[in-house]
């Protein structure tokens, strides 16, 4: 697993400070301070073992209507298998596709984040790493997953609340001037 939670270390992990420094043209706003990954992540994560087959993974993904499964071994996240992995790695093979093991086609090591990370920071990681979802771990245990859609919906909700509050301000100002 690639830990994207703490200080930068030789494994190439991101620190929150480094992420903030990567976007100096964008000021830190209050949304970054309010919304954490724990607030928007999905806690019911579909998982699979690395020794399962691509056929099993495809069936699970179809049955659960998900575009990825987190690969776990002894409760540790070891990879992630996405629809893209299946298309790029399974379809081109000439052999029996049903026998391919997840460990052969998963994206590994998995990039993981902490539930305490700010949502916008998770978005920056997704953008810089060109990924659409991040498993969320605490003490090496999977606790959730956050997707680009989760982040978008969280920011949309924050913006909508902020926008509503901005509409109230002119009414308050008018009342001040009337008195």
PDB file of C-alpha atoms in Angstrom, residues 1-177:
ATOM      1  CA  UNK A   1       0.000   0.000   0.000  1.00  0.00           C
ATOM      2  CA  UNK A   2       1.193   3.500  -0.697  1.00  0.00           C
ATOM      3  CA  UNK A   3       0.430   5.609   2.347  1.00  0.00           C
ATOM      4  CA  UNK A   4      -0.748   9.092   1.403  1.00  0.00           C
ATOM      5  CA  UNK A   5      -1.453  10.125   4.969  1.00  0.00           C
ATOM      6  CA  UNK A   6       1.654  11.363   6.715  1.00  0.00           C
ATOM      7  CA  UNK A   7       4.906  13.157   6.174  1.00  0.00           C
ATOM      8  CA  UNK A   8       6.759  12.598   2.910  1.00  0.00           C
ATOM      9  CA  UNK A   9       8.993   9.591   3.155  1.00  0.00           C
ATOM     10  CA  UNK A  10      11.225   7.579   0.820  1.00  0.00           C
ATOM     11  CA  UNK A  11       8.234   5.578  -0.450  1.00  0.00           C
ATOM     12  CA  UNK A  12       6.905   8.729  -2.126  1.00  0.00           C
ATOM     13  CA  UNK A  13       3.956   9.451   0.159  1.00  0.00           C
ATOM     14  CA  UNK A  14       2.296  12.841   0.127  1.00  0.00           C
ATOM     15  CA  UNK A  15       2.028  15.026   3.166  1.00  0.00           C
ATOM     16  CA  UNK A  16      -0.835  17.467   3.613  1.00  0.00           C
ATOM     17  CA  UNK A  17       1.676  20.325   3.551  1.00  0.00           C
ATOM     18  CA  UNK A  18       3.092  19.177   0.241  1.00  0.00           C
ATOM     19  CA  UNK A  19      -0.376  18.899  -1.277  1.00  0.00           C
ATOM     20  CA  UNK A  20      -1.227  22.434  -0.199  1.00  0.00           C
ATOM     21  CA  UNK A  21       2.071  23.686  -1.627  1.00  0.00           C
ATOM     22  CA  UNK A  22       1.293  22.011  -4.964  1.00  0.00           C
ATOM     23  CA  UNK A  23      -1.529  24.477  -5.569  1.00  0.00           C
ATOM     24  CA  UNK A  24      -0.218  27.890  -4.464  1.00  0.00           C
ATOM     25  CA  UNK A  25      -2.540  29.699  -6.885  1.00  0.00           C
ATOM     26  CA  UNK A  26      -5.573  28.373  -5.002  1.00  0.00           C
ATOM     27  CA  UNK A  27      -6.052  29.825  -1.533  1.00  0.00           C
ATOM     28  CA  UNK A  28      -7.037  27.562   1.322  1.00  0.00           C
ATOM     29  CA  UNK A  29     -10.710  28.146   1.952  1.00  0.00           C
ATOM     30  CA  UNK A  30     -13.005  27.251   4.784  1.00  0.00           C
ATOM     31  CA  UNK A  31     -14.366  24.211   2.914  1.00  0.00           C
ATOM     32  CA  UNK A  32     -10.948  22.570   3.169  1.00  0.00           C
ATOM     33  CA  UNK A  33     -11.109  23.021   6.927  1.00  0.00           C
ATOM     34  CA  UNK A  34     -14.624  21.682   7.388  1.00  0.00           C
ATOM     35  CA  UNK A  35     -14.971  18.556   5.264  1.00  0.00           C
ATOM     36  CA  UNK A  36     -12.896  15.479   5.957  1.00  0.00           C
ATOM     37  CA  UNK A  37     -12.809  12.209   4.056  1.00  0.00           C
ATOM     38  CA  UNK A  38     -14.533  10.491   7.000  1.00  0.00           C
ATOM     39  CA  UNK A  39     -17.556  12.741   6.400  1.00  0.00           C
ATOM     40  CA  UNK A  40     -18.052  11.683   2.764  1.00  0.00           C
ATOM     41  CA  UNK A  41     -16.511   8.217   2.365  1.00  0.00           C
ATOM     42  CA  UNK A  42     -18.542   5.100   1.697  1.00  0.00           C
ATOM     43  CA  UNK A  43     -18.175   2.714   4.618  1.00  0.00           C
ATOM     44  CA  UNK A  44     -19.606  -0.350   2.902  1.00  0.00           C
ATOM     45  CA  UNK A  45     -16.656  -1.360   0.708  1.00  0.00           C
ATOM     46  CA  UNK A  46     -16.767  -4.289  -1.686  1.00  0.00           C
ATOM     47  CA  UNK A  47     -13.614  -6.378  -1.244  1.00  0.00           C
ATOM     48  CA  UNK A  48     -11.999  -9.429  -2.791  1.00  0.00           C
ATOM     49  CA  UNK A  49      -9.002 -11.659  -2.037  1.00  0.00           C
ATOM     50  CA  UNK A  50      -5.967 -11.596  -4.349  1.00  0.00           C
ATOM     51  CA  UNK A  51      -6.240 -15.328  -5.091  1.00  0.00           C
ATOM     52  CA  UNK A  52      -9.780 -15.018  -6.526  1.00  0.00           C
ATOM     53  CA  UNK A  53     -10.266 -15.024 -10.300  1.00  0.00           C
ATOM     54  CA  UNK A  54     -11.182 -12.246 -12.709  1.00  0.00           C
ATOM     55  CA  UNK A  55     -14.465 -14.047 -13.403  1.00  0.00           C
ATOM     56  CA  UNK A  56     -15.367 -13.886  -9.702  1.00  0.00           C
ATOM     57  CA  UNK A  57     -14.427 -10.195  -9.538  1.00  0.00           C
ATOM     58  CA  UNK A  58     -16.512  -9.390 -12.606  1.00  0.00           C
ATOM     59  CA  UNK A  59     -19.534 -11.152 -11.134  1.00  0.00           C
ATOM     60  CA  UNK A  60     -19.141  -9.388  -7.775  1.00  0.00           C
ATOM     61  CA  UNK A  61     -18.794  -5.995  -9.452  1.00  0.00           C
ATOM     62  CA  UNK A  62     -21.866  -6.604 -11.601  1.00  0.00           C
ATOM     63  CA  UNK A  63     -23.950  -7.944  -8.706  1.00  0.00           C
ATOM     64  CA  UNK A  64     -23.009  -5.037  -6.417  1.00  0.00           C
ATOM     65  CA  UNK A  65     -23.146  -2.384  -9.193  1.00  0.00           C
ATOM     66  CA  UNK A  66     -19.670  -1.064  -8.409  1.00  0.00           C
ATOM     67  CA  UNK A  67     -16.816  -0.071 -10.687  1.00  0.00           C
ATOM     68  CA  UNK A  68     -14.069  -1.392  -8.419  1.00  0.00           C
ATOM     69  CA  UNK A  69     -13.255  -3.817  -5.631  1.00  0.00           C
ATOM     70  CA  UNK A  70     -10.599  -3.316  -2.987  1.00  0.00           C
ATOM     71  CA  UNK A  71      -8.188  -6.237  -2.784  1.00  0.00           C
ATOM     72  CA  UNK A  72      -7.466  -7.313   0.788  1.00  0.00           C
ATOM     73  CA  UNK A  73      -5.180  -9.982   2.180  1.00  0.00           C
ATOM     74  CA  UNK A  74      -5.362 -10.727   5.921  1.00  0.00           C
ATOM     75  CA  UNK A  75      -7.368  -7.516   6.442  1.00  0.00           C
ATOM     76  CA  UNK A  76      -4.675  -5.375   4.749  1.00  0.00           C
ATOM     77  CA  UNK A  77      -5.309  -3.455   1.557  1.00  0.00           C
ATOM     78  CA  UNK A  78      -2.923  -4.810  -1.077  1.00  0.00           C
ATOM     79  CA  UNK A  79      -4.462  -3.439  -4.251  1.00  0.00           C
ATOM     80  CA  UNK A  80      -7.545  -2.314  -6.095  1.00  0.00           C
ATOM     81  CA  UNK A  81      -9.218  -3.807  -9.143  1.00  0.00           C
ATOM     82  CA  UNK A  82     -11.161  -1.440 -11.378  1.00  0.00           C
ATOM     83  CA  UNK A  83     -13.189  -1.756 -14.555  1.00  0.00           C
ATOM     84  CA  UNK A  84     -10.238  -0.169 -16.338  1.00  0.00           C
ATOM     85  CA  UNK A  85      -7.912  -2.886 -15.034  1.00  0.00           C
ATOM     86  CA  UNK A  86     -10.286  -5.513 -16.380  1.00  0.00           C
ATOM     87  CA  UNK A  87     -10.506  -3.833 -19.781  1.00  0.00           C
ATOM     88  CA  UNK A  88      -6.787  -3.170 -20.171  1.00  0.00           C
ATOM     89  CA  UNK A  89      -5.344  -6.301 -18.572  1.00  0.00           C
ATOM     90  CA  UNK A  90      -7.916  -9.064 -19.038  1.00  0.00           C
ATOM     91  CA  UNK A  91      -9.390  -8.383 -22.453  1.00  0.00           C
ATOM     92  CA  UNK A  92      -6.047  -8.427 -24.372  1.00  0.00           C
ATOM     93  CA  UNK A  93      -5.000 -11.836 -23.002  1.00  0.00           C
ATOM     94  CA  UNK A  94      -5.212 -14.791 -25.343  1.00  0.00           C
ATOM     95  CA  UNK A  95      -5.502 -17.414 -22.605  1.00  0.00           C
ATOM     96  CA  UNK A  96      -8.450 -18.489 -20.463  1.00  0.00           C
ATOM     97  CA  UNK A  97      -9.628 -15.235 -18.924  1.00  0.00           C
ATOM     98  CA  UNK A  98     -11.619 -16.924 -16.180  1.00  0.00           C
ATOM     99  CA  UNK A  99      -8.442 -18.334 -14.622  1.00  0.00           C
ATOM    100  CA  UNK A 100      -6.580 -15.037 -14.231  1.00  0.00           C
ATOM    101  CA  UNK A 101      -5.924 -14.285 -10.570  1.00  0.00           C
ATOM    102  CA  UNK A 102      -6.763 -10.868  -9.127  1.00  0.00           C
ATOM    103  CA  UNK A 103      -3.138 -10.555  -7.964  1.00  0.00           C
ATOM    104  CA  UNK A 104      -2.085 -10.658 -11.641  1.00  0.00           C
ATOM    105  CA  UNK A 105      -4.328  -7.833 -12.817  1.00  0.00           C
ATOM    106  CA  UNK A 106      -4.965  -5.545  -9.811  1.00  0.00           C
ATOM    107  CA  UNK A 107      -3.414  -2.105  -9.486  1.00  0.00           C
ATOM    108  CA  UNK A 108      -0.811  -2.410  -6.757  1.00  0.00           C
ATOM    109  CA  UNK A 109       0.367  -1.141  -4.436  1.00  0.00           C
ATOM    110  CA  UNK A 110      -2.899   0.503  -3.479  1.00  0.00           C
ATOM    111  CA  UNK A 111      -2.790   4.203  -2.743  1.00  0.00           C
ATOM    112  CA  UNK A 112      -4.594   4.734   0.559  1.00  0.00           C
ATOM    113  CA  UNK A 113      -5.542   7.736   2.657  1.00  0.00           C
ATOM    114  CA  UNK A 114      -6.623   8.520   6.198  1.00  0.00           C
ATOM    115  CA  UNK A 115     -10.220   9.388   7.087  1.00  0.00           C
ATOM    116  CA  UNK A 116      -8.812  12.564   8.696  1.00  0.00           C
ATOM    117  CA  UNK A 117      -7.526  13.937   5.383  1.00  0.00           C
ATOM    118  CA  UNK A 118      -9.331  16.967   3.994  1.00  0.00           C
ATOM    119  CA  UNK A 119     -11.612  16.190   1.041  1.00  0.00           C
ATOM    120  CA  UNK A 120      -9.932  18.720  -1.224  1.00  0.00           C
ATOM    121  CA  UNK A 121      -6.550  17.184  -0.431  1.00  0.00           C
ATOM    122  CA  UNK A 122      -7.923  13.770  -1.422  1.00  0.00           C
ATOM    123  CA  UNK A 123      -9.066  15.363  -4.670  1.00  0.00           C
ATOM    124  CA  UNK A 124      -5.582  16.719  -5.315  1.00  0.00           C
ATOM    125  CA  UNK A 125      -4.129  13.246  -4.759  1.00  0.00           C
ATOM    126  CA  UNK A 126      -6.644  11.786  -7.219  1.00  0.00           C
ATOM    127  CA  UNK A 127      -5.774  14.426  -9.780  1.00  0.00           C
ATOM    128  CA  UNK A 128      -1.997  14.099  -9.457  1.00  0.00           C
ATOM    129  CA  UNK A 129      -2.061  10.288  -9.371  1.00  0.00           C
ATOM    130  CA  UNK A 130      -4.734  10.043 -12.125  1.00  0.00           C
ATOM    131  CA  UNK A 131      -7.021   7.820 -10.065  1.00  0.00           C
ATOM    132  CA  UNK A 132     -10.760   7.952  -9.366  1.00  0.00           C
ATOM    133  CA  UNK A 133     -11.023   6.279  -5.960  1.00  0.00           C
ATOM    134  CA  UNK A 134      -8.971   5.892  -2.800  1.00  0.00           C
ATOM    135  CA  UNK A 135      -9.338   3.241  -0.114  1.00  0.00           C
ATOM    136  CA  UNK A 136      -9.480   4.786   3.362  1.00  0.00           C
ATOM    137  CA  UNK A 137      -7.532   3.044   6.129  1.00  0.00           C
ATOM    138  CA  UNK A 138      -6.977   3.462   9.845  1.00  0.00           C
ATOM    139  CA  UNK A 139      -4.228   1.462  11.549  1.00  0.00           C
ATOM    140  CA  UNK A 140      -3.756  -0.614   8.367  1.00  0.00           C
ATOM    141  CA  UNK A 141      -7.447  -1.624   8.337  1.00  0.00           C
ATOM    142  CA  UNK A 142      -9.872  -0.712   5.575  1.00  0.00           C
ATOM    143  CA  UNK A 143     -12.599   1.605   6.898  1.00  0.00           C
ATOM    144  CA  UNK A 144     -14.029   3.022   3.680  1.00  0.00           C
ATOM    145  CA  UNK A 145     -13.490   4.255   0.164  1.00  0.00           C
ATOM    146  CA  UNK A 146     -13.829   7.732  -1.316  1.00  0.00           C
ATOM    147  CA  UNK A 147     -14.456   8.431  -4.991  1.00  0.00           C
ATOM    148  CA  UNK A 148     -14.352  11.492  -7.213  1.00  0.00           C
ATOM    149  CA  UNK A 149     -18.145  11.435  -7.146  1.00  0.00           C
ATOM    150  CA  UNK A 150     -18.191  11.480  -3.327  1.00  0.00           C
ATOM    151  CA  UNK A 151     -15.919  14.529  -3.337  1.00  0.00           C
ATOM    152  CA  UNK A 152     -17.942  16.300  -6.012  1.00  0.00           C
ATOM    153  CA  UNK A 153     -21.223  15.725  -4.158  1.00  0.00           C
ATOM    154  CA  UNK A 154     -19.691  16.938  -0.882  1.00  0.00           C
ATOM    155  CA  UNK A 155     -18.391  20.124  -2.500  1.00  0.00           C
ATOM    156  CA  UNK A 156     -21.688  20.665  -4.310  1.00  0.00           C
ATOM    157  CA  UNK A 157     -23.550  20.386  -0.995  1.00  0.00           C
ATOM    158  CA  UNK A 158     -21.128  22.791   0.694  1.00  0.00           C
ATOM    159  CA  UNK A 159     -21.458  25.268  -2.152  1.00  0.00           C
ATOM    160  CA  UNK A 160     -25.255  25.031  -2.087  1.00  0.00           C
ATOM    161  CA  UNK A 161     -25.319  25.780   1.664  1.00  0.00           C
ATOM    162  CA  UNK A 162     -22.867  28.643   1.176  1.00  0.00           C
ATOM    163  CA  UNK A 163     -24.870  30.015  -1.736  1.00  0.00           C
ATOM    164  CA  UNK A 164     -28.080  29.981   0.351  1.00  0.00           C
ATOM    165  CA  UNK A 165     -26.352  31.886   3.139  1.00  0.00           C
ATOM    166  CA  UNK A 166     -25.130  34.498   0.666  1.00  0.00           C
ATOM    167  CA  UNK A 167     -28.737  35.148  -0.410  1.00  0.00           C
ATOM    168  CA  UNK A 168     -29.655  35.970   3.192  1.00  0.00           C
ATOM    169  CA  UNK A 169     -26.944  38.607   3.612  1.00  0.00           C
ATOM    170  CA  UNK A 170     -28.626  41.320   1.447  1.00  0.00           C
ATOM    171  CA  UNK A 171     -31.858  40.918   3.455  1.00  0.00           C
ATOM    172  CA  UNK A 172     -29.938  41.377   6.708  1.00  0.00           C
ATOM    173  CA  UNK A 173     -28.139  44.438   5.346  1.00  0.00           C
ATOM    174  CA  UNK A 174     -31.469  45.981   4.240  1.00  0.00           C
ATOM    175  CA  UNK A 175     -32.837  45.489   7.759  1.00  0.00           C
ATOM    176  CA  UNK A 176     -29.782  47.239   9.224  1.00  0.00           C
ATOM    177  CA  UNK A 177     -30.331  50.274   7.018  1.00  0.00           C
TER     178      UNK A 177
END
